[in-house]
């Protein structure tokens, strides 16, 4: 599987989060389309089929993720 460059992932995550804050999914047709396009691109870049999984996958591949990632530590 091809992996997207971390800079591309970071840009997609930032764009997705910004559009989510602006509630683009409830905006004009153009805003909804952009939101869907960014979500789709994020899924494609991470090899996932769900945007929530794509956000998690991207966060694990961004620079510095492993230094603060405690997901493998038991409770």
PDB file of N, CA and C in Angstrom:
ATOM      1  N   UNK A   1       0.839  -1.173   0.000  1.00  0.00           N
ATOM      2  CA  UNK A   1       0.000   0.000   0.000  1.00  0.00           C
ATOM      3  C   UNK A   1       0.890   1.245   0.000  1.00  0.00           C
ATOM      4  N   UNK A   2       0.543   2.197  -0.817  1.00  0.00           N
ATOM      5  CA  UNK A   2       1.255   3.472  -0.834  1.00  0.00           C
ATOM      6  C   UNK A   2       0.861   4.294   0.378  1.00  0.00           C
ATOM      7  N   UNK A   3       1.828   4.972   0.957  1.00  0.00           N
ATOM      8  CA  UNK A   3       1.563   5.813   2.115  1.00  0.00           C
ATOM      9  C   UNK A   3       1.717   7.279   1.734  1.00  0.00           C
ATOM     10  N   UNK A   4       0.790   8.082   2.169  1.00  0.00           N
ATOM     11  CA  UNK A   4       0.854   9.519   1.893  1.00  0.00           C
ATOM     12  C   UNK A   4       1.950  10.158   2.743  1.00  0.00           C
ATOM     13  N   UNK A   5       2.542  11.178   2.209  1.00  0.00           N
ATOM     14  CA  UNK A   5       3.574  11.921   2.934  1.00  0.00           C
ATOM     15  C   UNK A   5       2.936  12.566   4.165  1.00  0.00           C
ATOM     16  N   UNK A   6       3.647  12.590   5.290  1.00  0.00           N
ATOM     17  CA  UNK A   6       3.086  13.192   6.500  1.00  0.00           C
ATOM     18  C   UNK A   6       2.580  14.629   6.313  1.00  0.00           C
ATOM     19  N   UNK A   7       3.223  15.397   5.463  1.00  0.00           N
ATOM     20  CA  UNK A   7       2.762  16.772   5.222  1.00  0.00           C
ATOM     21  C   UNK A   7       1.387  16.780   4.565  1.00  0.00           C
ATOM     22  N   UNK A   8       1.150  15.831   3.678  1.00  0.00           N
ATOM     23  CA  UNK A   8      -0.156  15.717   3.020  1.00  0.00           C
ATOM     24  C   UNK A   8      -1.206  15.325   4.056  1.00  0.00           C
ATOM     25  N   UNK A   9      -0.870  14.348   4.891  1.00  0.00           N
ATOM     26  CA  UNK A   9      -1.804  13.920   5.929  1.00  0.00           C
ATOM     27  C   UNK A   9      -2.137  15.062   6.883  1.00  0.00           C
ATOM     28  N   UNK A  10      -1.115  15.784   7.294  1.00  0.00           N
ATOM     29  CA  UNK A  10      -1.330  16.885   8.220  1.00  0.00           C
ATOM     30  C   UNK A  10      -2.265  17.929   7.616  1.00  0.00           C
ATOM     31  N   UNK A  11      -2.052  18.242   6.338  1.00  0.00           N
ATOM     32  CA  UNK A  11      -2.907  19.218   5.656  1.00  0.00           C
ATOM     33  C   UNK A  11      -4.351  18.722   5.590  1.00  0.00           C
ATOM     34  N   UNK A  12      -4.537  17.455   5.241  1.00  0.00           N
ATOM     35  CA  UNK A  12      -5.891  16.904   5.145  1.00  0.00           C
ATOM     36  C   UNK A  12      -6.589  16.906   6.502  1.00  0.00           C
ATOM     37  N   UNK A  13      -5.872  16.523   7.545  1.00  0.00           N
ATOM     38  CA  UNK A  13      -6.462  16.516   8.890  1.00  0.00           C
ATOM     39  C   UNK A  13      -6.852  17.931   9.307  1.00  0.00           C
ATOM     40  N   UNK A  14      -5.979  18.888   9.075  1.00  0.00           N
ATOM     41  CA  UNK A  14      -6.283  20.281   9.440  1.00  0.00           C
ATOM     42  C   UNK A  14      -7.483  20.805   8.664  1.00  0.00           C
ATOM     43  N   UNK A  15      -7.525  20.509   7.365  1.00  0.00           N
ATOM     44  CA  UNK A  15      -8.660  20.959   6.549  1.00  0.00           C
ATOM     45  C   UNK A  15      -9.958  20.315   7.013  1.00  0.00           C
ATOM     46  N   UNK A  16      -9.909  19.011   7.305  1.00  0.00           N
ATOM     47  CA  UNK A  16     -11.105  18.305   7.757  1.00  0.00           C
ATOM     48  C   UNK A  16     -11.610  18.901   9.076  1.00  0.00           C
ATOM     49  N   UNK A  17     -10.710  19.098  10.018  1.00  0.00           N
ATOM     50  CA  UNK A  17     -11.104  19.647  11.319  1.00  0.00           C
ATOM     51  C   UNK A  17     -11.655  21.062  11.192  1.00  0.00           C
ATOM     52  N   UNK A  18     -11.047  21.869  10.344  1.00  0.00           N
ATOM     53  CA  UNK A  18     -11.536  23.237  10.133  1.00  0.00           C
ATOM     54  C   UNK A  18     -12.937  23.224   9.533  1.00  0.00           C
ATOM     55  N   UNK A  19     -13.151  22.367   8.552  1.00  0.00           N
ATOM     56  CA  UNK A  19     -14.473  22.276   7.938  1.00  0.00           C
ATOM     57  C   UNK A  19     -15.504  21.731   8.923  1.00  0.00           C
ATOM     58  N   UNK A  20     -15.081  20.814   9.789  1.00  0.00           N
ATOM     59  CA  UNK A  20     -15.995  20.270  10.790  1.00  0.00           C
ATOM     60  C   UNK A  20     -16.404  21.345  11.793  1.00  0.00           C
ATOM     61  N   UNK A  21     -15.441  22.165  12.207  1.00  0.00           N
ATOM     62  CA  UNK A  21     -15.743  23.255  13.150  1.00  0.00           C
ATOM     63  C   UNK A  21     -16.722  24.240  12.515  1.00  0.00           C
ATOM     64  N   UNK A  22     -16.540  24.481  11.231  1.00  0.00           N
ATOM     65  CA  UNK A  22     -17.431  25.405  10.518  1.00  0.00           C
ATOM     66  C   UNK A  22     -18.767  24.753  10.144  1.00  0.00           C
ATOM     67  N   UNK A  23     -18.908  23.473  10.485  1.00  0.00           N
ATOM     68  CA  UNK A  23     -20.109  22.694  10.197  1.00  0.00           C
ATOM     69  C   UNK A  23     -20.441  22.728   8.699  1.00  0.00           C
ATOM     70  N   UNK A  24     -19.399  22.484   7.906  1.00  0.00           N
ATOM     71  CA  UNK A  24     -19.549  22.517   6.451  1.00  0.00           C
ATOM     72  C   UNK A  24     -20.534  21.464   5.957  1.00  0.00           C
ATOM     73  N   UNK A  25     -20.698  20.374   6.722  1.00  0.00           N
ATOM     74  CA  UNK A  25     -21.628  19.326   6.314  1.00  0.00           C
ATOM     75  C   UNK A  25     -23.085  19.808   6.335  1.00  0.00           C
ATOM     76  N   UNK A  26     -23.327  20.955   6.977  1.00  0.00           N
ATOM     77  CA  UNK A  26     -24.672  21.513   7.029  1.00  0.00           C
ATOM     78  C   UNK A  26     -24.762  22.841   6.270  1.00  0.00           C
ATOM     79  N   UNK A  27     -23.704  23.166   5.541  1.00  0.00           N
ATOM     80  CA  UNK A  27     -23.666  24.431   4.820  1.00  0.00           C
ATOM     81  C   UNK A  27     -24.193  24.327   3.411  1.00  0.00           C
ATOM     82  N   UNK A  28     -23.687  25.187   2.562  1.00  0.00           N
ATOM     83  CA  UNK A  28     -24.103  25.210   1.161  1.00  0.00           C
ATOM     84  C   UNK A  28     -23.658  23.930   0.459  1.00  0.00           C
ATOM     85  N   UNK A  29     -24.175  23.737  -0.712  1.00  0.00           N
ATOM     86  CA  UNK A  29     -23.803  22.552  -1.487  1.00  0.00           C
ATOM     87  C   UNK A  29     -22.312  22.489  -1.753  1.00  0.00           C
ATOM     88  N   UNK A  30     -21.723  23.642  -2.011  1.00  0.00           N
ATOM     89  CA  UNK A  30     -20.286  23.708  -2.271  1.00  0.00           C
ATOM     90  C   UNK A  30     -19.489  23.346  -1.014  1.00  0.00           C
ATOM     91  N   UNK A  31     -19.918  23.830   0.133  1.00  0.00           N
ATOM     92  CA  UNK A  31     -19.233  23.526   1.396  1.00  0.00           C
ATOM     93  C   UNK A  31     -19.349  22.045   1.730  1.00  0.00           C
ATOM     94  N   UNK A  32     -20.530  21.480   1.543  1.00  0.00           N
ATOM     95  CA  UNK A  32     -20.721  20.044   1.797  1.00  0.00           C
ATOM     96  C   UNK A  32     -19.837  19.214   0.883  1.00  0.00           C
ATOM     97  N   UNK A  33     -19.756  19.614  -0.381  1.00  0.00           N
ATOM     98  CA  UNK A  33     -18.938  18.868  -1.339  1.00  0.00           C
ATOM     99  C   UNK A  33     -17.469  18.917  -0.947  1.00  0.00           C
ATOM    100  N   UNK A  34     -16.984  20.081  -0.528  1.00  0.00           N
ATOM    101  CA  UNK A  34     -15.590  20.197  -0.099  1.00  0.00           C
ATOM    102  C   UNK A  34     -15.330  19.313   1.118  1.00  0.00           C
ATOM    103  N   UNK A  35     -16.259  19.310   2.070  1.00  0.00           N
ATOM    104  CA  UNK A  35     -16.140  18.487   3.274  1.00  0.00           C
ATOM    105  C   UNK A  35     -16.061  17.009   2.894  1.00  0.00           C
ATOM    106  N   UNK A  36     -16.944  16.585   2.000  1.00  0.00           N
ATOM    107  CA  UNK A  36     -16.950  15.189   1.548  1.00  0.00           C
ATOM    108  C   UNK A  36     -15.669  14.850   0.786  1.00  0.00           C
ATOM    109  N   UNK A  37     -15.191  15.776  -0.034  1.00  0.00           N
ATOM    110  CA  UNK A  37     -13.964  15.539  -0.797  1.00  0.00           C
ATOM    111  C   UNK A  37     -12.753  15.381   0.118  1.00  0.00           C
ATOM    112  N   UNK A  38     -12.654  16.224   1.134  1.00  0.00           N
ATOM    113  CA  UNK A  38     -11.533  16.138   2.071  1.00  0.00           C
ATOM    114  C   UNK A  38     -11.619  14.834   2.853  1.00  0.00           C
ATOM    115  N   UNK A  39     -12.821  14.460   3.297  1.00  0.00           N
ATOM    116  CA  UNK A  39     -13.003  13.202   4.031  1.00  0.00           C
ATOM    117  C   UNK A  39     -12.605  12.014   3.151  1.00  0.00           C
ATOM    118  N   UNK A  40     -13.032  12.030   1.896  1.00  0.00           N
ATOM    119  CA  UNK A  40     -12.695  10.954   0.963  1.00  0.00           C
ATOM    120  C   UNK A  40     -11.185  10.891   0.738  1.00  0.00           C
ATOM    121  N   UNK A  41     -10.561  12.036   0.540  1.00  0.00           N
ATOM    122  CA  UNK A  41      -9.104  12.075   0.323  1.00  0.00           C
ATOM    123  C   UNK A  41      -8.357  11.566   1.542  1.00  0.00           C
ATOM    124  N   UNK A  42      -8.839  11.894   2.709  1.00  0.00           N
ATOM    125  CA  UNK A  42      -8.225  11.427   3.944  1.00  0.00           C
ATOM    126  C   UNK A  42      -8.333   9.908   4.054  1.00  0.00           C
ATOM    127  N   UNK A  43      -9.481   9.371   3.715  1.00  0.00           N
ATOM    128  CA  UNK A  43      -9.655   7.910   3.716  1.00  0.00           C
ATOM    129  C   UNK A  43      -8.725   7.253   2.703  1.00  0.00           C
ATOM    130  N   UNK A  44      -8.632   7.827   1.530  1.00  0.00           N
ATOM    131  CA  UNK A  44      -7.755   7.281   0.496  1.00  0.00           C
ATOM    132  C   UNK A  44      -6.294   7.315   0.937  1.00  0.00           C
ATOM    133  N   UNK A  45      -5.878   8.420   1.544  1.00  0.00           N
ATOM    134  CA  UNK A  45      -4.488   8.597   1.946  1.00  0.00           C
ATOM    135  C   UNK A  45      -4.082   7.665   3.081  1.00  0.00           C
ATOM    136  N   UNK A  46      -5.069   7.201   3.863  1.00  0.00           N
ATOM    137  CA  UNK A  46      -4.759   6.332   4.994  1.00  0.00           C
ATOM    138  C   UNK A  46      -5.145   4.880   4.754  1.00  0.00           C
ATOM    139  N   UNK A  47      -5.798   4.608   3.639  1.00  0.00           N
ATOM    140  CA  UNK A  47      -6.200   3.241   3.331  1.00  0.00           C
ATOM    141  C   UNK A  47      -7.352   2.757   4.185  1.00  0.00           C
ATOM    142  N   UNK A  48      -8.216   3.669   4.586  1.00  0.00           N
ATOM    143  CA  UNK A  48      -9.376   3.313   5.401  1.00  0.00           C
ATOM    144  C   UNK A  48     -10.651   3.629   4.635  1.00  0.00           C
ATOM    145  N   UNK A  49     -11.775   3.149   5.166  1.00  0.00           N
ATOM    146  CA  UNK A  49     -13.051   3.429   4.496  1.00  0.00           C
ATOM    147  C   UNK A  49     -13.979   4.256   5.378  1.00  0.00           C
ATOM    148  N   UNK A  50     -13.492   4.705   6.513  1.00  0.00           N
ATOM    149  CA  UNK A  50     -14.284   5.485   7.458  1.00  0.00           C
ATOM    150  C   UNK A  50     -13.458   6.683   7.900  1.00  0.00           C
ATOM    151  N   UNK A  51     -14.061   7.856   7.920  1.00  0.00           N
ATOM    152  CA  UNK A  51     -13.304   9.063   8.225  1.00  0.00           C
ATOM    153  C   UNK A  51     -12.771   9.058   9.657  1.00  0.00           C
ATOM    154  N   UNK A  52     -13.502   8.484  10.600  1.00  0.00           N
ATOM    155  CA  UNK A  52     -13.004   8.419  11.977  1.00  0.00           C
ATOM    156  C   UNK A  52     -11.755   7.540  12.053  1.00  0.00           C
ATOM    157  N   UNK A  53     -11.778   6.410  11.364  1.00  0.00           N
ATOM    158  CA  UNK A  53     -10.602   5.536  11.314  1.00  0.00           C
ATOM    159  C   UNK A  53      -9.455   6.236  10.598  1.00  0.00           C
ATOM    160  N   UNK A  54      -9.784   7.022   9.576  1.00  0.00           N
ATOM    161  CA  UNK A  54      -8.758   7.747   8.831  1.00  0.00           C
ATOM    162  C   UNK A  54      -8.069   8.787   9.720  1.00  0.00           C
ATOM    163  N   UNK A  55      -8.836   9.468  10.561  1.00  0.00           N
ATOM    164  CA  UNK A  55      -8.252  10.454  11.471  1.00  0.00           C
ATOM    165  C   UNK A  55      -7.316   9.786  12.473  1.00  0.00           C
ATOM    166  N   UNK A  56      -7.709   8.625  12.980  1.00  0.00           N
ATOM    167  CA  UNK A  56      -6.855   7.890  13.918  1.00  0.00           C
ATOM    168  C   UNK A  56      -5.591   7.425  13.209  1.00  0.00           C
ATOM    169  N   UNK A  57      -5.753   6.835  12.029  1.00  0.00           N
ATOM    170  CA  UNK A  57      -4.592   6.344  11.270  1.00  0.00           C
ATOM    171  C   UNK A  57      -3.642   7.487  10.941  1.00  0.00           C
ATOM    172  N   UNK A  58      -4.185   8.618  10.546  1.00  0.00           N
ATOM    173  CA  UNK A  58      -3.342   9.771  10.208  1.00  0.00           C
ATOM    174  C   UNK A  58      -2.597  10.269  11.440  1.00  0.00           C
ATOM    175  N   UNK A  59      -3.270  10.303  12.565  1.00  0.00           N
ATOM    176  CA  UNK A  59      -2.624  10.816  13.782  1.00  0.00           C
ATOM    177  C   UNK A  59      -1.456   9.934  14.208  1.00  0.00           C
ATOM    178  N   UNK A  60      -1.532   8.648  13.906  1.00  0.00           N
ATOM    179  CA  UNK A  60      -0.439   7.736  14.244  1.00  0.00           C
ATOM    180  C   UNK A  60       0.735   7.853  13.285  1.00  0.00           C
ATOM    181  N   UNK A  61       0.495   8.441  12.117  1.00  0.00           N
ATOM    182  CA  UNK A  61       1.568   8.566  11.123  1.00  0.00           C
ATOM    183  C   UNK A  61       2.136   9.975  11.032  1.00  0.00           C
ATOM    184  N   UNK A  62       1.583  10.906  11.796  1.00  0.00           N
ATOM    185  CA  UNK A  62       2.104  12.271  11.771  1.00  0.00           C
ATOM    186  C   UNK A  62       3.367  12.366  12.615  1.00  0.00           C
ATOM    187  N   UNK A  63       4.237  13.297  12.282  1.00  0.00           N
ATOM    188  CA  UNK A  63       5.479  13.461  13.051  1.00  0.00           C
ATOM    189  C   UNK A  63       5.202  13.674  14.535  1.00  0.00           C
ATOM    190  N   UNK A  64       5.959  12.978  15.364  1.00  0.00           N
ATOM    191  CA  UNK A  64       5.831  13.117  16.805  1.00  0.00           C
ATOM    192  C   UNK A  64       4.755  12.260  17.428  1.00  0.00           C
ATOM    193  N   UNK A  65       4.011  11.523  16.638  1.00  0.00           N
ATOM    194  CA  UNK A  65       2.912  10.728  17.175  1.00  0.00           C
ATOM    195  C   UNK A  65       3.402   9.675  18.160  1.00  0.00           C
ATOM    196  N   UNK A  66       4.524   9.076  17.883  1.00  0.00           N
ATOM    197  CA  UNK A  66       4.985   7.990  18.734  1.00  0.00           C
ATOM    198  C   UNK A  66       5.516   8.469  20.083  1.00  0.00           C
ATOM    199  N   UNK A  67       5.928   9.714  20.167  1.00  0.00           N
ATOM    200  CA  UNK A  67       6.476  10.193  21.440  1.00  0.00           C
ATOM    201  C   UNK A  67       5.390  10.412  22.483  1.00  0.00           C
ATOM    202  N   UNK A  68       4.176  10.711  22.068  1.00  0.00           N
ATOM    203  CA  UNK A  68       3.103  10.935  23.037  1.00  0.00           C
ATOM    204  C   UNK A  68       1.999   9.904  22.906  1.00  0.00           C
ATOM    205  N   UNK A  69       2.181   8.929  22.046  1.00  0.00           N
ATOM    206  CA  UNK A  69       1.161   7.917  21.821  1.00  0.00           C
ATOM    207  C   UNK A  69       1.232   6.875  22.931  1.00  0.00           C
ATOM    208  N   UNK A  70       0.180   6.774  23.739  1.00  0.00           N
ATOM    209  CA  UNK A  70       0.148   5.785  24.798  1.00  0.00           C
ATOM    210  C   UNK A  70      -0.901   4.714  24.533  1.00  0.00           C
ATOM    211  N   UNK A  71      -1.333   4.561  23.289  1.00  0.00           N
ATOM    212  CA  UNK A  71      -2.408   3.640  22.972  1.00  0.00           C
ATOM    213  C   UNK A  71      -2.023   2.190  23.207  1.00  0.00           C
ATOM    214  N   UNK A  72      -0.742   1.882  23.266  1.00  0.00           N
ATOM    215  CA  UNK A  72      -0.310   0.507  23.485  1.00  0.00           C
ATOM    216  C   UNK A  72      -0.067   0.199  24.958  1.00  0.00           C
ATOM    217  N   UNK A  73      -0.160   1.212  25.806  1.00  0.00           N
ATOM    218  CA  UNK A  73       0.042   1.005  27.229  1.00  0.00           C
ATOM    219  C   UNK A  73      -1.238   0.497  27.863  1.00  0.00           C
ATOM    220  N   UNK A  74      -1.101  -0.481  28.755  1.00  0.00           N
ATOM    221  CA  UNK A  74      -2.308  -1.006  29.413  1.00  0.00           C
ATOM    222  C   UNK A  74      -2.723  -0.075  30.533  1.00  0.00           C
ATOM    223  N   UNK A  75      -3.982  -0.131  30.870  1.00  0.00           N
ATOM    224  CA  UNK A  75      -4.521   0.745  31.921  1.00  0.00           C
ATOM    225  C   UNK A  75      -4.144   0.251  33.307  1.00  0.00           C
TER     226      UNK A  75
END
